[in-house]
CSV table of C-alpha atoms in Angstrom, one decimal:
chain,number,residue,atom,x,y,z
A,1,UNK,CA,11.2,19.3,16.4
A,2,UNK,CA,9.1,17.5,13.9
A,3,UNK,CA,8.1,13.9,13.1
A,4,UNK,CA,5.9,12.3,10.5
A,5,UNK,CA,4.0,9.0,10.5
A,6,UNK,CA,2.7,7.5,7.2
A,7,UNK,CA,-0.2,5.0,7.4
A,8,UNK,CA,-2.1,2.9,4.9
A,9,UNK,CA,-5.2,0.7,5.0
A,10,UNK,CA,-7.1,3.0,7.4
A,11,UNK,CA,-9.3,6.0,6.8
A,12,UNK,CA,-8.9,9.4,8.4
A,13,UNK,CA,-12.1,9.0,10.4
A,14,UNK,CA,-11.0,5.7,11.7
A,15,UNK,CA,-7.7,7.2,12.9
A,16,UNK,CA,-9.6,10.1,14.6
A,17,UNK,CA,-11.7,7.6,16.5
A,18,UNK,CA,-8.7,5.7,17.7
A,19,UNK,CA,-6.6,8.7,18.8
A,20,UNK,CA,-9.1,11.4,19.8
A,21,UNK,CA,-8.3,11.2,23.4
A,22,UNK,CA,-4.6,11.6,22.7
A,23,UNK,CA,-4.8,15.2,21.4
A,24,UNK,CA,-2.7,17.3,23.7
A,25,UNK,CA,-4.7,19.8,25.8
A,26,UNK,CA,-1.6,22.0,26.1
A,27,UNK,CA,-1.1,22.4,22.4
A,28,UNK,CA,2.2,20.6,22.5
A,29,UNK,CA,3.0,18.8,20.4
A,30,UNK,CA,0.8,20.1,17.5
A,31,UNK,CA,-0.8,17.2,15.8
A,32,UNK,CA,-2.1,17.4,12.2
A,33,UNK,CA,-3.7,14.6,10.1
A,34,UNK,CA,-3.5,14.8,6.3
A,35,UNK,CA,-5.4,12.5,4.0
A,36,UNK,CA,-4.1,11.4,0.6
A,37,UNK,CA,-5.4,8.7,-1.8
A,38,UNK,CA,-4.5,5.4,-0.2
A,39,UNK,CA,-2.4,7.1,2.6
A,40,UNK,CA,-2.7,9.1,5.7
A,41,UNK,CA,0.0,11.2,7.3
A,42,UNK,CA,0.2,12.4,10.9
A,43,UNK,CA,2.5,15.4,11.4
A,44,UNK,CA,3.8,16.2,14.9
A,45,UNK,CA,5.6,19.5,15.8
A,46,UNK,CA,6.8,20.7,19.2
A,47,UNK,CA,8.8,23.8,20.3
A,48,UNK,CA,10.8,24.4,23.4
A,49,UNK,CA,12.4,27.6,24.6
A,50,UNK,CA,14.8,25.6,26.7
A,51,UNK,CA,16.2,23.0,24.4
A,52,UNK,CA,15.7,21.0,21.2
A,53,UNK,CA,16.0,17.8,23.2
A,54,UNK,CA,13.0,18.8,25.3
A,55,UNK,CA,10.9,19.3,22.1
A,56,UNK,CA,12.2,16.0,20.7
A,57,UNK,CA,11.2,14.2,23.8
A,58,UNK,CA,7.7,15.7,23.7
A,59,UNK,CA,7.3,14.5,20.1
A,60,UNK,CA,8.8,11.1,20.8
A,61,UNK,CA,6.4,10.5,23.7
A,62,UNK,CA,3.4,11.2,21.4
A,63,UNK,CA,4.9,9.0,18.6
A,64,UNK,CA,5.0,6.1,21.1
A,65,UNK,CA,1.4,6.6,22.1
A,66,UNK,CA,0.2,6.8,18.5
A,67,UNK,CA,2.2,3.8,17.5
A,68,UNK,CA,0.6,1.7,20.3
A,69,UNK,CA,-2.8,2.5,18.8
A,70,UNK,CA,-2.0,2.5,15.1
A,71,UNK,CA,0.9,0.0,14.7
A,72,UNK,CA,-0.8,-2.2,12.1
A,73,UNK,CA,-1.1,0.7,9.7
A,74,UNK,CA,2.1,2.6,10.1
A,75,UNK,CA,4.6,1.9,7.3
A,76,UNK,CA,7.0,4.7,7.8
A,77,UNK,CA,8.3,7.0,10.5
A,78,UNK,CA,11.2,8.4,8.4
A,79,UNK,CA,9.3,9.8,5.4
A,80,UNK,CA,9.7,6.8,3.0
A,81,UNK,CA,7.2,6.0,0.4
A,82,UNK,CA,5.4,2.6,0.5
A,83,UNK,CA,7.3,1.4,-2.5
A,84,UNK,CA,10.6,2.3,-0.8
A,85,UNK,CA,9.7,0.4,2.4
A,86,UNK,CA,8.6,-2.7,0.4
A,87,UNK,CA,11.9,-2.5,-1.6
A,88,UNK,CA,13.9,-2.3,1.6
A,89,UNK,CA,12.1,-5.3,3.0
A,90,UNK,CA,12.6,-7.4,-0.1
A,91,UNK,CA,16.3,-6.5,-0.2
A,92,UNK,CA,16.8,-7.4,3.5
A,93,UNK,CA,15.2,-10.8,2.8
A,94,UNK,CA,17.0,-11.4,-0.4
A,95,UNK,CA,13.7,-12.0,-2.2
A,96,UNK,CA,12.3,-11.0,-5.6
A,97,UNK,CA,9.1,-9.6,-7.0
A,98,UNK,CA,7.2,-9.6,-10.3
A,99,UNK,CA,4.0,-7.8,-11.1
A,100,UNK,CA,1.1,-8.2,-13.6
A,101,UNK,CA,-1.1,-5.2,-14.3
A,102,UNK,CA,-4.2,-4.5,-16.3
A,103,UNK,CA,-6.1,-1.3,-15.3
A,104,UNK,CA,-3.0,0.4,-13.8
A,105,UNK,CA,-1.1,0.3,-17.1
A,106,UNK,CA,2.4,-0.2,-15.6
A,107,UNK,CA,2.0,2.3,-12.7
A,108,UNK,CA,2.8,-0.3,-10.1
A,109,UNK,CA,6.0,-1.3,-11.9
A,110,UNK,CA,6.8,2.3,-12.4
A,111,UNK,CA,6.6,3.1,-8.7
A,112,UNK,CA,8.7,0.1,-7.8
A,113,UNK,CA,11.4,0.8,-10.3
A,114,UNK,CA,11.5,4.5,-9.4
A,115,UNK,CA,13.5,3.4,-6.4
A,116,UNK,CA,17.3,3.4,-7.0
A,117,UNK,CA,18.7,-0.2,-6.7
A,118,UNK,CA,15.3,-1.8,-7.4
A,119,UNK,CA,17.0,-4.2,-9.8
A,120,UNK,CA,18.2,-6.0,-6.7
A,121,UNK,CA,14.7,-7.4,-6.1
A,122,UNK,CA,12.4,-6.4,-9.0
A,123,UNK,CA,12.4,-9.0,-11.9
A,124,UNK,CA,9.5,-8.5,-14.3
A,125,UNK,CA,6.5,-6.4,-15.1
A,126,UNK,CA,3.7,-7.3,-17.5
A,127,UNK,CA,1.0,-5.0,-18.7
A,128,UNK,CA,-1.8,-7.2,-20.0
A,129,UNK,CA,-4.8,-5.3,-21.1
A,130,UNK,CA,-6.4,-7.8,-23.6
A,131,UNK,CA,-7.7,-11.2,-22.7
A,132,UNK,CA,-5.4,-12.7,-25.3
A,133,UNK,CA,-2.4,-11.2,-23.5
A,134,UNK,CA,-3.6,-12.6,-20.2
A,135,UNK,CA,-3.9,-16.1,-21.7
A,136,UNK,CA,-0.8,-16.1,-23.8
A,137,UNK,CA,1.7,-14.4,-21.4
A,138,UNK,CA,0.3,-15.4,-18.0
A,139,UNK,CA,-1.6,-18.6,-18.6
A,140,UNK,CA,-4.9,-17.2,-17.4
A,141,UNK,CA,-7.6,-19.7,-18.2
A,142,UNK,CA,-10.0,-18.8,-21.1
A,143,UNK,CA,-12.7,-20.5,-19.0
A,144,UNK,CA,-12.1,-18.1,-16.1
A,145,UNK,CA,-12.3,-15.1,-18.5
A,146,UNK,CA,-15.5,-16.4,-20.0
A,147,UNK,CA,-17.2,-17.4,-16.8
A,148,UNK,CA,-16.1,-14.6,-14.5
A,149,UNK,CA,-14.8,-11.8,-16.7
A,150,UNK,CA,-11.4,-10.1,-16.8
A,151,UNK,CA,-12.3,-8.1,-13.7
A,152,UNK,CA,-12.8,-10.9,-11.2
A,153,UNK,CA,-11.2,-12.6,-8.2
A,154,UNK,CA,-10.4,-15.7,-10.3
A,155,UNK,CA,-8.6,-13.8,-13.0
A,156,UNK,CA,-6.6,-11.7,-10.5
A,157,UNK,CA,-5.5,-14.9,-8.8
A,158,UNK,CA,-4.4,-16.5,-12.0
A,159,UNK,CA,-2.6,-13.3,-13.1
A,160,UNK,CA,-0.5,-13.3,-9.9
A,161,UNK,CA,0.3,-16.9,-10.0
A,162,UNK,CA,1.0,-16.8,-13.7
A,163,UNK,CA,3.5,-13.9,-13.5
A,164,UNK,CA,5.2,-15.5,-10.4
A,165,UNK,CA,5.7,-18.7,-12.4
A,166,UNK,CA,6.9,-16.7,-15.4
A,167,UNK,CA,9.5,-14.8,-13.5
A,168,UNK,CA,10.4,-17.4,-10.9
A,169,UNK,CA,10.1,-15.0,-8.0
A,170,UNK,CA,9.2,-15.4,-4.4
A,171,UNK,CA,6.5,-12.8,-4.6
A,172,UNK,CA,4.0,-11.5,-7.2
A,173,UNK,CA,1.4,-8.8,-7.3
A,174,UNK,CA,-1.5,-8.5,-9.8
A,175,UNK,CA,-4.1,-5.8,-10.5
A,176,UNK,CA,-7.3,-6.0,-12.6
A,177,UNK,CA,-10.2,-3.6,-12.5
A,178,UNK,CA,-12.2,-0.8,-14.1
A,179,UNK,CA,-10.4,2.6,-13.8
A,180,UNK,CA,-13.1,4.6,-15.6
A,181,UNK,CA,-14.6,6.9,-16.4
A,182,UNK,CA,-16.4,4.5,-18.7
A,183,UNK,CA,-16.6,0.7,-18.8
A,184,UNK,CA,-18.6,0.1,-15.6
A,185,UNK,CA,-21.8,-1.8,-15.2
A,186,UNK,CA,-24.4,-2.3,-12.5
A,187,UNK,CA,-22.6,-5.4,-11.2
A,188,UNK,CA,-19.1,-4.2,-12.0
A,189,UNK,CA,-19.0,-0.4,-11.4
A,190,UNK,CA,-16.2,2.0,-12.2
A,191,UNK,CA,-13.6,1.7,-9.4
A,192,UNK,CA,-14.0,-2.0,-8.9
A,193,UNK,CA,-10.5,-3.4,-8.6
A,194,UNK,CA,-9.1,-6.8,-7.6
A,195,UNK,CA,-5.6,-6.9,-6.2
A,196,UNK,CA,-3.7,-10.1,-5.6
A,197,UNK,CA,-0.6,-11.2,-3.8
A,198,UNK,CA,1.1,-14.5,-4.5
A,199,UNK,CA,3.8,-16.0,-2.3
A,200,UNK,CA,4.9,-19.2,-0.6
A,201,UNK,CA,1.7,-19.1,1.4
A,202,UNK,CA,-0.5,-19.3,-1.7
A,203,UNK,CA,-2.4,-16.4,-3.2
A,204,UNK,CA,-4.7,-13.8,-1.5
A,205,UNK,CA,-7.1,-11.6,-3.5
A,206,UNK,CA,-8.8,-8.5,-2.2
A,207,UNK,CA,-11.9,-6.9,-3.8
A,208,UNK,CA,-11.7,-3.1,-3.7
A,209,UNK,CA,-14.1,-0.3,-4.6
A,210,UNK,CA,-12.2,2.9,-5.2
A,211,UNK,CA,-13.6,6.4,-5.7
A,212,UNK,CA,-12.3,9.3,-7.8
A,213,UNK,CA,-10.9,10.0,-11.2
A,214,UNK,CA,-9.2,7.5,-13.4
A,215,UNK,CA,-5.8,8.6,-12.1
A,216,UNK,CA,-6.9,8.2,-8.5
A,217,UNK,CA,-8.3,4.8,-9.1
A,218,UNK,CA,-5.1,3.7,-10.7
A,219,UNK,CA,-3.0,5.1,-7.8
A,220,UNK,CA,-5.1,3.6,-5.1
A,221,UNK,CA,-5.0,0.2,-6.9
A,222,UNK,CA,-1.2,0.3,-6.9
A,223,UNK,CA,-1.1,1.4,-3.3
A,224,UNK,CA,-3.4,-1.4,-2.2
A,225,UNK,CA,-1.2,-4.0,-4.0
A,226,UNK,CA,1.9,-2.6,-2.3
A,227,UNK,CA,0.1,-2.6,1.0
A,228,UNK,CA,-0.8,-6.3,0.7
A,229,UNK,CA,2.9,-7.2,0.1
A,230,UNK,CA,4.0,-4.9,2.9
A,231,UNK,CA,1.6,-6.5,5.3
A,232,UNK,CA,2.9,-10.0,4.4
A,233,UNK,CA,6.5,-9.0,4.7
A,234,UNK,CA,6.0,-7.5,8.1
A,235,UNK,CA,3.5,-10.0,9.4
A,236,UNK,CA,0.9,-7.2,9.9
A,237,UNK,CA,-2.0,-9.1,8.4
A,238,UNK,CA,-5.4,-7.5,9.1
């Protein structure tokens, strides 16, 4: 019998520290941790010569123990992607979402709309690479761009609030950053990304420093934005 937990917002080493005493001495169930960009998976496998139910019980007992230690980071126990989980939550709540993207070039919108039925909750995606587009489409302040730059907490906040107003949605996500490999500076290195979530509680912005190739930075940026919304929708604020 097998089970799989998917986690986000935590590193593999942090997981190991939290669960190191839970590793079974008998070898049952077998526990494997796999790390991916922006996501960790824990795979559990158990065998029984007597019955499938016995193997299932062995796995379920370990799932309960792991969940008690890692609940704030587990977004799936059924194999769903983070965008699927977010979509399910929005549909259940009857709420809608819009996104504004700079360095991710539409990846966040792509992931969300890859889910069948996403038109139930997804309203609008804007890809605003130039400062002019940020000002004209989202109402970002020219002063903010001049004073803080396009990659800044202030601009990320204004992008999220701007696309939320434009689309008239309950929720909005925004991403602005430097995906690389060029474009970085001493004060704003490659991989610096600001992700923002706007909702009825206002707007929260997170400063991130991602590592890896351009593609990895873009994916991790979209994953972090989705994580922020997932945490709000489930009340799992860090």
